[in-house]
């Protein structure tokens, strides 16, 4: 039932919520109770002055009666119904439910949003707990110290006759270990509670560089000029706090500068407006490899074509070398990603560009066009096996690199938080059991 035919149902629900009898409302708006009854059962269209009068008496905005719940609320209700695979919900009546019971509809929508938020939190935390080396080391320190205290306390409690010298030594050990446990616990809590900006001394060099790139929006105006002074840029950048981070940043910036020199910003922008996001055509236009175009697209300034894209680069061991996040597509910060991504499929066909529409299994169920290519790095040499990297650009399907009607291949983020059943690529069971 269309929303504009449910005005009567909404009037009835608002009247009941206001504690008015049908006859009382009819009298205040100067119509018969029988005619109001027909309106409330959606048998008579209503608009104009009569709708304004009813809204005035019920003390609501006329749009709340005429339009009902917002389209976003109805979309969330339908999304919640789609997620409840074990329940057959009447999705065709979501409009009617939202119109008749706006309060309950909002409760359900908020609960659905809350569950989605918790799932994302679980995904992030399990990724950290499973693969974060800093967290693993901190937990090991806490557990080993607690075990030492427990062992010393057992000796004191179970040994009846203990010389004063040894007893004092054990007491001193417990005191020192307790202080160490307190400090370790405090550091662990601080690590878990801190934001990315507060963890600069804890994150890896790669994460330090990724944080810098994210702050810049992945666009460096200082590298868009001829012969930029990369050494000076790195030395004067306060967000690069370690020599290792500066080393990683130098490699990233040198690659950025080479891409910018081969594809100047104004020329590349003009080509984008003419050609669109077509990496093959752009590579031919500028005479560069496809992977260079993918990197350049991910480095566009905000508001220009290509700026709303993600980028992932990995080596043949599946270790992530570069990440540019995009809303709706989860890339684990630690550990392994879904092997079904085109990023990894490209290794089976080196130097062959792959374009595939994917739909990452999540509550958002957003679709993306992923363009990936595996390419050798370094100069070729006799009798030396090439080392390959794979680069993947992630483009929202709304930008339609592929035809609009192209179906999306279901993929996950990582096995531990993927609910897809009977997946041939699954490495371990998901911690998100059915109905989470």
Short mmCIF file of C-alpha atoms in Angstrom, two decimals:
data_model
loop_
_atom_site.label_atom_id
_atom_site.label_comp_id
_atom_site.label_asym_id
_atom_site.label_seq_id
_atom_site.Cartn_x
_atom_site.Cartn_y
_atom_site.Cartn_z
CA UNK A 1 0.00 0.00 0.00
CA UNK A 2 1.43 3.36 -1.02
CA UNK A 3 2.28 5.84 1.71
CA UNK A 4 -0.05 8.53 0.37
CA UNK A 5 -3.05 6.18 0.76
CA UNK A 6 -2.35 5.61 4.45
CA UNK A 7 -3.22 9.10 5.65
CA UNK A 8 -6.38 7.80 7.32
CA UNK A 9 -4.49 5.11 9.23
CA UNK A 10 -2.07 7.69 10.52
CA UNK A 11 -4.92 10.00 11.58
CA UNK A 12 -6.51 7.14 13.50
CA UNK A 13 -3.28 6.22 15.29
CA UNK A 14 -2.54 9.84 16.19
CA UNK A 15 -6.11 10.33 17.43
CA UNK A 16 -5.85 7.27 19.69
CA UNK A 17 -2.46 8.44 20.97
CA UNK A 18 -4.03 11.82 21.79
CA UNK A 19 -6.85 10.11 23.71
CA UNK A 20 -9.63 11.53 21.49
CA UNK A 21 -12.79 9.71 20.55
CA UNK A 22 -13.75 9.64 16.90
CA UNK A 23 -16.87 11.70 17.60
CA UNK A 24 -14.88 14.32 19.51
CA UNK A 25 -12.39 14.82 16.67
CA UNK A 26 -15.19 14.94 14.09
CA UNK A 27 -17.00 17.63 16.06
CA UNK A 28 -13.87 19.80 16.41
CA UNK A 29 -13.18 19.74 12.66
CA UNK A 30 -16.88 20.12 11.79
CA UNK A 31 -17.51 16.87 9.90
CA UNK A 32 -19.68 13.85 10.71
CA UNK A 33 -18.31 10.93 12.68
CA UNK A 34 -19.30 8.55 9.87
CA UNK A 35 -17.27 10.54 7.33
CA UNK A 36 -14.26 10.59 9.68
CA UNK A 37 -14.66 6.82 10.04
CA UNK A 38 -14.39 6.43 6.25
CA UNK A 39 -11.29 8.64 6.24
CA UNK A 40 -9.62 6.65 9.02
CA UNK A 41 -10.20 3.42 7.12
CA UNK A 42 -8.56 4.92 4.01
CA UNK A 43 -11.84 4.91 2.05
CA UNK A 44 -11.81 8.63 1.42
CA UNK A 45 -8.97 10.78 0.15
CA UNK A 46 -8.12 13.78 2.27
CA UNK A 47 -6.15 16.97 1.75
CA UNK A 48 -6.32 20.73 1.79
CA UNK A 49 -8.03 22.56 4.65
CA UNK A 50 -9.50 19.42 6.22
CA UNK A 51 -6.05 17.86 6.61
CA UNK A 52 -4.73 21.10 8.13
CA UNK A 53 -7.62 21.20 10.61
CA UNK A 54 -7.05 17.61 11.70
CA UNK A 55 -3.32 18.22 12.09
CA UNK A 56 -4.07 21.33 14.20
CA UNK A 57 -6.35 19.41 16.56
CA UNK A 58 -3.94 16.45 16.83
CA UNK A 59 -1.02 18.88 17.30
CA UNK A 60 1.18 17.34 14.60
CA UNK A 61 2.70 18.59 11.38
CA UNK A 62 0.41 17.98 8.37
CA UNK A 63 3.31 16.21 6.62
CA UNK A 64 3.34 13.58 9.38
CA UNK A 65 -0.23 12.67 8.40
CA UNK A 66 0.14 13.05 4.64
CA UNK A 67 3.60 11.49 4.23
CA UNK A 68 4.03 9.41 7.36
CA UNK A 69 7.40 7.99 8.28
CA UNK A 70 10.45 9.06 6.36
CA UNK A 71 11.63 6.91 3.49
CA UNK A 72 14.84 6.17 5.39
CA UNK A 73 12.85 4.65 8.27
CA UNK A 74 10.91 2.41 5.89
CA UNK A 75 14.15 1.39 4.18
CA UNK A 76 15.63 0.39 7.55
CA UNK A 77 12.53 -1.68 8.34
CA UNK A 78 12.87 -3.53 5.05
CA UNK A 79 16.57 -4.03 5.70
CA UNK A 80 15.80 -5.46 9.14
CA UNK A 81 13.28 -7.84 7.57
CA UNK A 82 15.83 -8.97 4.99
CA UNK A 83 18.41 -9.66 7.73
CA UNK A 84 15.97 -11.82 9.71
CA UNK A 85 16.41 -14.80 7.39
CA UNK A 86 14.60 -17.20 9.72
CA UNK A 87 11.45 -15.03 9.78
CA UNK A 88 9.19 -14.28 6.83
CA UNK A 89 8.30 -10.64 7.37
CA UNK A 90 5.68 -8.85 5.26
CA UNK A 91 8.06 -6.40 3.62
CA UNK A 92 5.35 -5.12 1.30
CA UNK A 93 3.54 -3.75 4.35
CA UNK A 94 6.48 -1.82 5.83
CA UNK A 95 4.85 1.47 4.79
CA UNK A 96 1.61 0.54 6.51
CA UNK A 97 3.38 -0.59 9.68
CA UNK A 98 5.41 2.64 9.85
CA UNK A 99 2.28 4.68 9.23
CA UNK A 100 0.08 2.96 11.80
CA UNK A 101 2.71 2.41 14.48
CA UNK A 102 5.37 5.11 14.05
CA UNK A 103 6.68 4.68 17.59
CA UNK A 104 7.20 0.93 17.28
CA UNK A 105 8.69 1.41 13.82
CA UNK A 106 11.26 3.80 15.23
CA UNK A 107 12.05 1.40 18.11
CA UNK A 108 12.67 -1.42 15.63
CA UNK A 109 14.76 0.82 13.38
CA UNK A 110 16.91 2.02 16.30
CA UNK A 111 17.40 -1.57 17.48
CA UNK A 112 18.46 -2.60 14.01
CA UNK A 113 20.93 0.28 13.78
CA UNK A 114 22.27 -0.61 17.23
CA UNK A 115 22.83 -4.25 16.26
CA UNK A 116 24.59 -3.17 13.08
CA UNK A 117 26.85 -0.87 15.10
CA UNK A 118 27.64 -3.65 17.59
CA UNK A 119 28.49 -6.04 14.77
CA UNK A 120 30.95 -3.52 13.35
CA UNK A 121 32.47 -3.14 16.82
CA UNK A 122 32.78 -6.91 17.19
CA UNK A 123 34.39 -7.08 13.76
CA UNK A 124 36.97 -4.47 14.70
CA UNK A 125 37.70 -5.89 18.14
CA UNK A 126 38.02 -9.50 17.01
CA UNK A 127 40.39 -8.35 14.31
CA UNK A 128 42.52 -6.62 16.94
CA UNK A 129 42.31 -9.42 19.52
CA UNK A 130 43.23 -12.06 16.94
CA UNK A 131 46.03 -10.34 15.06
CA UNK A 132 47.18 -7.18 16.81
CA UNK A 133 50.79 -7.85 17.93
CA UNK A 134 50.74 -4.96 20.43
CA UNK A 135 47.61 -6.31 22.07
CA UNK A 136 48.96 -9.87 22.12
CA UNK A 137 52.18 -8.72 23.79
CA UNK A 138 50.25 -6.68 26.38
CA UNK A 139 47.96 -9.60 27.21
CA UNK A 140 50.95 -11.92 27.50
CA UNK A 141 52.62 -9.50 29.93
CA UNK A 142 49.48 -9.25 32.08
CA UNK A 143 48.90 -13.01 32.18
CA UNK A 144 52.54 -13.93 32.87
CA UNK A 145 52.74 -11.40 35.71
CA UNK A 146 49.47 -12.65 37.22
CA UNK A 147 50.81 -16.22 37.04
CA UNK A 148 54.02 -15.18 38.84
CA UNK A 149 52.04 -13.53 41.63
CA UNK A 150 49.80 -16.59 41.95
CA UNK A 151 52.83 -18.90 42.17
CA UNK A 152 54.54 -16.79 44.85
CA UNK A 153 51.33 -16.46 46.85
CA UNK A 154 50.85 -20.25 46.75
CA UNK A 155 54.32 -20.81 48.21
CA UNK A 156 53.59 -18.39 51.06
CA UNK A 157 50.19 -19.92 51.78
CA UNK A 158 51.18 -23.59 51.56
CA UNK A 159 54.61 -23.56 53.23
CA UNK A 160 54.18 -23.81 56.99
CA UNK A 161 57.77 -23.21 58.02
CA UNK A 162 59.52 -20.52 55.97
CA UNK A 163 62.64 -18.70 57.01
CA UNK A 164 62.15 -14.93 57.53
CA UNK A 165 64.70 -14.13 54.83
CA UNK A 166 62.82 -16.16 52.20
CA UNK A 167 59.44 -14.89 53.37
CA UNK A 168 60.62 -11.30 53.00
CA UNK A 169 62.01 -12.10 49.56
CA UNK A 170 58.68 -13.58 48.46
CA UNK A 171 56.83 -10.56 49.84
CA UNK A 172 59.15 -8.29 47.90
CA UNK A 173 58.55 -10.32 44.73
CA UNK A 174 54.78 -10.04 45.15
CA UNK A 175 55.07 -6.29 45.67
CA UNK A 176 57.22 -5.81 42.58
CA UNK A 177 55.08 -8.11 40.41
CA UNK A 178 51.91 -6.38 41.60
CA UNK A 179 53.33 -3.01 40.62
CA UNK A 180 54.33 -4.42 37.23
CA UNK A 181 50.85 -5.92 36.77
CA UNK A 182 49.23 -2.58 37.60
CA UNK A 183 51.39 -0.78 35.05
CA UNK A 184 50.77 -3.43 32.38
CA UNK A 185 47.04 -3.36 32.98
CA UNK A 186 47.00 0.44 32.85
CA UNK A 187 48.91 0.40 29.55
CA UNK A 188 46.57 -2.24 28.12
CA UNK A 189 43.44 -0.30 29.08
CA UNK A 190 44.96 2.86 27.66
CA UNK A 191 45.74 1.08 24.41
CA UNK A 192 42.19 -0.26 24.07
CA UNK A 193 40.58 3.06 24.97
CA UNK A 194 42.83 5.36 22.98
CA UNK A 195 41.89 6.79 19.63
CA UNK A 196 44.11 6.43 16.59
CA UNK A 197 45.39 9.96 17.18
CA UNK A 198 46.39 9.04 20.73
CA UNK A 199 48.23 5.84 19.75
CA UNK A 200 51.00 7.30 17.67
CA UNK A 201 53.62 5.71 19.89
CA UNK A 202 51.91 2.31 19.71
CA UNK A 203 50.91 1.79 16.07
CA UNK A 204 53.17 0.28 13.42
CA UNK A 205 55.09 2.42 10.91
CA UNK A 206 52.63 1.46 8.17
CA UNK A 207 49.68 2.55 10.29
CA UNK A 208 51.48 5.79 11.10
CA UNK A 209 51.79 6.51 7.37
CA UNK A 210 48.18 5.47 6.73
CA UNK A 211 47.02 7.89 9.43
CA UNK A 212 48.99 10.69 7.76
CA UNK A 213 47.49 9.86 4.36
CA UNK A 214 43.98 9.77 5.82
CA UNK A 215 44.50 13.18 7.43
CA UNK A 216 45.54 14.52 4.03
CA UNK A 217 42.58 12.93 2.29
CA UNK A 218 45.16 10.90 0.31
CA UNK A 219 45.94 14.04 -1.71
CA UNK A 220 49.29 15.86 -1.38
CA UNK A 221 49.34 19.24 -3.07
CA UNK A 222 53.07 19.51 -2.28
CA UNK A 223 53.74 16.42 -4.41
CA UNK A 224 51.77 17.70 -7.41
CA UNK A 225 54.53 20.16 -8.40
CA UNK A 226 57.58 19.47 -10.57
CA UNK A 227 60.48 17.85 -8.69
CA UNK A 228 59.00 18.04 -5.15
CA UNK A 229 61.45 18.00 -2.24
CA UNK A 230 60.25 14.76 -0.63
CA UNK A 231 63.10 14.66 1.88
CA UNK A 232 62.13 18.07 3.26
CA UNK A 233 58.42 17.16 3.37
CA UNK A 234 59.19 14.05 5.42
CA UNK A 235 61.66 15.73 7.76
CA UNK A 236 59.21 18.54 8.58
CA UNK A 237 56.20 16.24 9.05
CA UNK A 238 55.51 15.97 12.83
CA UNK A 239 53.11 13.04 12.40
CA UNK A 240 55.96 10.75 11.30
CA UNK A 241 57.53 10.00 14.67
CA UNK A 242 59.85 7.11 13.85
CA UNK A 243 62.62 6.41 11.37
CA UNK A 244 60.72 3.34 10.13
CA UNK A 245 57.58 5.41 9.47
CA UNK A 246 59.63 7.99 7.57
CA UNK A 247 61.16 5.21 5.49
CA UNK A 248 57.70 3.83 4.59
CA UNK A 249 56.41 7.35 3.88
CA UNK A 250 59.33 8.05 1.56
CA UNK A 251 58.43 5.05 -0.61
CA UNK A 252 54.75 6.04 -0.73
CA UNK A 253 55.52 9.67 -1.57
CA UNK A 254 58.05 8.80 -4.24
CA UNK A 255 55.48 6.58 -5.91
CA UNK A 256 52.87 9.34 -5.60
CA UNK A 257 55.27 11.88 -7.18
CA UNK A 258 56.01 9.55 -10.12
CA UNK A 259 52.29 9.04 -10.76
CA UNK A 260 51.63 12.79 -10.50
CA UNK A 261 54.45 13.56 -12.97
CA UNK A 262 53.13 11.00 -15.47
CA UNK A 263 49.51 12.11 -15.04
CA UNK A 264 49.41 15.84 -14.13
CA UNK A 265 46.38 16.73 -12.06
CA UNK A 266 44.71 19.15 -14.48
CA UNK A 267 45.20 16.83 -17.46
CA UNK A 268 44.07 13.78 -15.53
CA UNK A 269 40.99 15.62 -14.23
CA UNK A 270 40.07 16.66 -17.78
CA UNK A 271 40.52 13.08 -19.00
CA UNK A 272 38.30 11.81 -16.18
CA UNK A 273 35.52 14.18 -17.18
CA UNK A 274 35.83 13.03 -20.78
CA UNK A 275 36.39 9.29 -20.32
CA UNK A 276 35.05 8.53 -16.85
CA UNK A 277 36.49 5.91 -14.49
CA UNK A 278 37.91 3.65 -17.21
CA UNK A 279 41.42 2.59 -16.10
CA UNK A 280 42.26 0.92 -19.41
CA UNK A 281 41.35 3.97 -21.51
CA UNK A 282 43.13 6.30 -19.04
CA UNK A 283 46.24 4.12 -19.09
CA UNK A 284 46.31 4.32 -22.90
CA UNK A 285 45.73 8.08 -22.82
CA UNK A 286 48.76 8.72 -20.59
CA UNK A 287 50.92 5.77 -21.62
CA UNK A 288 51.22 4.34 -18.09
CA UNK A 289 50.52 0.94 -16.49
CA UNK A 290 46.98 0.24 -15.26
CA UNK A 291 48.14 0.05 -11.63
CA UNK A 292 49.44 3.63 -11.89
CA UNK A 293 45.98 4.80 -12.98
CA UNK A 294 44.37 2.93 -10.07
CA UNK A 295 46.69 4.68 -7.62
CA UNK A 296 46.12 8.05 -9.27
CA UNK A 297 42.35 7.66 -9.09
CA UNK A 298 42.61 7.02 -5.35
CA UNK A 299 44.64 10.23 -4.91
CA UNK A 300 42.14 12.66 -6.38
CA UNK A 301 41.25 15.72 -4.25
CA UNK A 302 37.88 15.67 -2.52
CA UNK A 303 34.93 16.57 -4.73
CA UNK A 304 36.53 15.47 -8.00
CA UNK A 305 35.73 12.28 -9.96
CA UNK A 306 37.47 9.31 -8.41
CA UNK A 307 37.87 10.85 -4.97
CA UNK A 308 35.20 8.59 -3.45
CA UNK A 309 37.20 5.41 -4.01
CA UNK A 310 39.17 2.95 -1.93
CA UNK A 311 42.50 1.33 -2.72
CA UNK A 312 44.20 -1.81 -1.45
CA UNK A 313 47.66 -3.11 -2.35
CA UNK A 314 49.06 -6.44 -1.21
CA UNK A 315 51.97 -8.72 -1.99
CA UNK A 316 51.74 -12.38 -2.99
CA UNK A 317 51.70 -13.45 0.68
CA UNK A 318 48.41 -11.48 1.02
CA UNK A 319 50.08 -8.99 3.41
CA UNK A 320 48.42 -5.57 3.09
CA UNK A 321 50.91 -2.93 1.99
CA UNK A 322 48.50 -0.04 1.50
CA UNK A 323 44.91 0.75 2.50
CA UNK A 324 42.63 3.60 1.60
CA UNK A 325 39.32 3.03 3.34
CA UNK A 326 35.92 3.55 1.72
CA UNK A 327 32.59 3.59 3.53
CA UNK A 328 30.79 0.26 3.32
CA UNK A 329 33.78 -1.92 2.38
CA UNK A 330 35.63 -3.32 5.37
CA UNK A 331 39.37 -4.02 5.07
CA UNK A 332 40.83 -5.70 8.20
CA UNK A 333 43.74 -3.80 9.71
CA UNK A 334 45.34 -7.00 11.00
CA UNK A 335 45.45 -10.53 9.67
CA UNK A 336 44.03 -11.97 6.49
CA UNK A 337 41.20 -10.71 4.30
CA UNK A 338 38.55 -12.55 2.29
CA UNK A 339 40.30 -14.66 -0.41
CA UNK A 340 37.34 -14.09 -2.75
CA UNK A 341 38.32 -10.47 -3.41
CA UNK A 342 39.45 -9.71 -6.99
CA UNK A 343 42.65 -8.42 -5.34
CA UNK A 344 43.72 -12.03 -4.83
CA UNK A 345 42.11 -13.48 -7.96
CA UNK A 346 44.38 -11.19 -9.98
CA UNK A 347 47.43 -13.24 -8.91
CA UNK A 348 46.16 -16.15 -11.03
CA UNK A 349 46.22 -13.91 -14.12
CA UNK A 350 49.22 -11.56 -13.80
CA UNK A 351 49.11 -8.38 -15.87
CA UNK A 352 45.45 -8.99 -16.75
CA UNK A 353 43.07 -6.31 -15.40
CA UNK A 354 40.03 -7.76 -13.60
CA UNK A 355 36.82 -5.83 -13.06
CA UNK A 356 34.16 -7.42 -10.88
CA UNK A 357 31.14 -6.20 -8.96
CA UNK A 358 31.11 -7.43 -5.39
CA UNK A 359 28.75 -7.17 -2.46
CA UNK A 360 30.39 -7.43 0.93
CA UNK A 361 28.26 -9.47 3.31
CA UNK A 362 27.11 -7.01 5.98
CA UNK A 363 23.98 -5.21 7.06
CA UNK A 364 24.69 -2.41 4.60
CA UNK A 365 25.03 -4.85 1.68
CA UNK A 366 26.60 -2.12 -0.46
CA UNK A 367 27.90 -3.03 -3.91
CA UNK A 368 31.26 -2.01 -5.35
CA UNK A 369 33.04 -2.35 -8.66
CA UNK A 370 36.54 -3.65 -7.93
CA UNK A 371 39.28 -3.25 -10.54
CA UNK A 372 42.41 -5.27 -9.78
CA UNK A 373 45.67 -6.15 -11.47
CA UNK A 374 48.70 -8.17 -10.36
CA UNK A 375 51.93 -6.65 -11.61
CA UNK A 376 55.66 -7.36 -11.14
CA UNK A 377 57.80 -4.94 -9.16
CA UNK A 378 61.43 -4.07 -9.73
CA UNK A 379 63.52 -4.60 -12.81
CA UNK A 380 63.57 -8.05 -14.49
CA UNK A 381 66.76 -10.10 -14.22
CA UNK A 382 67.97 -13.38 -15.64
CA UNK A 383 66.88 -16.48 -13.73
CA UNK A 384 65.12 -14.39 -11.09
CA UNK A 385 61.48 -15.06 -10.35
CA UNK A 386 59.40 -11.88 -10.47
CA UNK A 387 57.85 -10.51 -7.29
CA UNK A 388 54.21 -9.53 -7.76
CA UNK A 389 52.02 -6.98 -6.04
CA UNK A 390 48.28 -6.74 -6.58
CA UNK A 391 46.49 -3.38 -6.66
CA UNK A 392 42.71 -3.05 -6.37
CA UNK A 393 40.60 0.08 -6.76
CA UNK A 394 37.21 -0.01 -4.99
CA UNK A 395 34.50 2.10 -6.63
CA UNK A 396 30.89 2.42 -5.38
CA UNK A 397 28.57 0.65 -7.82
CA UNK A 398 26.56 3.87 -8.01
CA UNK A 399 29.36 5.24 -10.19
CA UNK A 400 28.69 2.31 -12.55
CA UNK A 401 32.05 1.18 -13.90
CA UNK A 402 30.18 -1.98 -14.91
CA UNK A 403 26.64 -2.02 -16.34
CA UNK A 404 24.07 -1.07 -13.71
CA UNK A 405 22.28 -4.44 -13.76
CA UNK A 406 25.47 -6.45 -13.11
CA UNK A 407 24.92 -8.82 -10.14
CA UNK A 408 27.28 -8.52 -7.20
CA UNK A 409 29.50 -11.43 -6.17
CA UNK A 410 29.13 -12.05 -2.40
CA UNK A 411 32.40 -11.60 -0.52
CA UNK A 412 33.32 -11.06 3.12
CA UNK A 413 35.87 -9.03 5.04
CA UNK A 414 37.50 -11.83 7.02
CA UNK A 415 36.26 -15.31 7.95
CA UNK A 416 35.85 -14.62 11.67
CA UNK A 417 33.11 -12.06 11.12
CA UNK A 418 31.58 -13.38 7.87
CA UNK A 419 28.17 -15.05 8.18
CA UNK A 420 28.13 -16.57 4.70
CA UNK A 421 27.33 -20.29 4.97
CA UNK A 422 28.96 -23.10 2.97
CA UNK A 423 31.74 -20.91 1.61
CA UNK A 424 34.48 -22.90 -0.08
CA UNK A 425 37.04 -20.25 0.90
CA UNK A 426 36.25 -20.31 4.63
CA UNK A 427 39.31 -20.84 6.84
CA UNK A 428 37.64 -20.78 10.27
CA UNK A 429 34.13 -20.57 11.75
CA UNK A 430 32.53 -17.17 12.19
CA UNK A 431 32.12 -15.79 15.71
CA UNK A 432 28.85 -14.16 14.58
CA UNK A 433 26.45 -16.99 15.16
CA UNK A 434 23.07 -17.02 13.46
CA UNK A 435 20.68 -14.41 14.78
CA UNK A 436 23.40 -12.24 16.36
#
